[in-house]
C-alpha angles and dihedrals in degrees: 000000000000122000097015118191118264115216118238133226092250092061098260132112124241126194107253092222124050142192108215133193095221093123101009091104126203142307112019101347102075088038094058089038089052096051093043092051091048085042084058109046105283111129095171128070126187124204136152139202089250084060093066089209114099092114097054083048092059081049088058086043100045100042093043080069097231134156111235103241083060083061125070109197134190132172130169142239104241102166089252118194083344092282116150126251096260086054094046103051087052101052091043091055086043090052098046083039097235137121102239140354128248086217136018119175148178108259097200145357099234087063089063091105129199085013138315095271094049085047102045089055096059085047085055097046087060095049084049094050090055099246099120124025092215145007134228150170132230127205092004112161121217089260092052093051089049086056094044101048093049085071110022132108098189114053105224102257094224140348111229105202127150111281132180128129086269081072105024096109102041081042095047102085090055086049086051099038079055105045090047087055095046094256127145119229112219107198116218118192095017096159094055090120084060109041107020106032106028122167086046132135089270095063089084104052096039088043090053097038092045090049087050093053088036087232131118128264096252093054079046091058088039090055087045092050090051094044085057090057103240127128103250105222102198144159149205143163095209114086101220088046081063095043089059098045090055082047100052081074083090099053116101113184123210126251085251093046086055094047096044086050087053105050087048091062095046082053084059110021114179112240122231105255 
């Protein structure tokens, strides 16, 4: 089976493949987007409180049909209008129209105010009161996650940062700190080699690789995302874009198709901004 679901450290299971918001938009846009990606494959949708989005989101929800263990559903907490993280939750269930969320996450560590342990406890205290089945951070450097862990009482569940083979190395340390706490990567803007920086070092190997498995480069990055373990968190408005990435689930690269990837993105490593 492609895109199986990884087990998470609070005992739940996460698909391993999501749809997110991020650039959906309002009003019907997001709405239509939403059911095309849960009509293709997609059981995992990934929104935030930043999107401004989350109603149009339970309108997706509501109208797929669904019932909402089919559904895995995560939002954020952005800070959002200034508002704390009891309120936000709140309004973010009353807004996609559920109960509870399967994730709930951090969606910066700047947001962690006053500081990472007062945050992470309130964190805590959603994932106690039942509003949210696990909990989660997003962007958290090495250094944040020390700080967090040396209070906390609920591991994150995962740690959802860019990832693509441009940032692999600087990100590396954050997917081994991770991996070495039992927590599960999940990957955004995955396919930035392919629609933001075109013309770099990566366009031969993917090309090539791509040609061998008779796929496209974008199905290429999303195999490499999930050999490096991480949950890839995409998004298109086209529905054969969808269809394939559902399908790059059955791709398994080669040791030598990883490590030609790799070098590539060394060759044209993305600088911090």
């Amino acid at each position: 089976m492609p895109w199986e679901p990884i087990k998470l450290n609070s005992g739940h299971y996460i698909p391993s493949i999501g749809f997110g918001t991020w650039k959906t938009g309002n009003g019907q846009g997001p709405v239509d987007q939403v059911k095309q990606a849960l009509g293709n494959g997609f059981t995992h949708i990934d929104t935030a409180q930043a999107y401004k989005n989350e109603e149009e989101t339970g309108v997706a929800l509501k109208e797929a049909g669904l019932s909402r263990s089919d559904v895995y559903v995560t939002t954020k907490f952005s800070g959002s209008n200034g508002l704390d993280i009891q309120t936000s939750i709140n309004n973010s269930l009353n807004s996609l129209g559920v109960s509870d969320v399967d994730l709930y996450l951090v969606h910066s560590p700047r947001l962690a105010v006053p500081d990472i342990p007062t945050c992470w406890a309130q964190m805590e205290k959603v994932n106690e009161d039942g509003l949210a089945k696990s909990i989660g951070i997003s962007n958290f450097g090495v250094q944040h996650m020390e700080t967090l862990l040396a209070s906390a009482k609920v591991k994150p569940a995962v740690n959802q940062i860019l990832l693509h083979p441009y940032v692999y190395r600087r990100q590396k340390p954050i997917l081994e700190y991770a991996a070495k706490n039992g927590i599960i990567i999940e990957a955004y803007s995955a396919l930035i080699p392919i629609t933001q920086l075109p013309g770099g070092p990566l366009d031969k190997p993917l090309n090539e690789i791509a040609a061998k498995f008779g796929v496209t480069t974008e199905q290429i990055l999303m195999a490499w995302t999930k050999a490096k373990g991480a949950v890839v968190v995409t998004s298109s408005s086209k529905k054969e874009r969808l269809q394939g990435y559902i399908a790059a689930g059955d791709i398994t690269l080669s040791p030598e198709d990883i490590a030609a990837i790799d070098a590539a993105g060394v060759l044209g490593e993305e600088q911090p901004k």
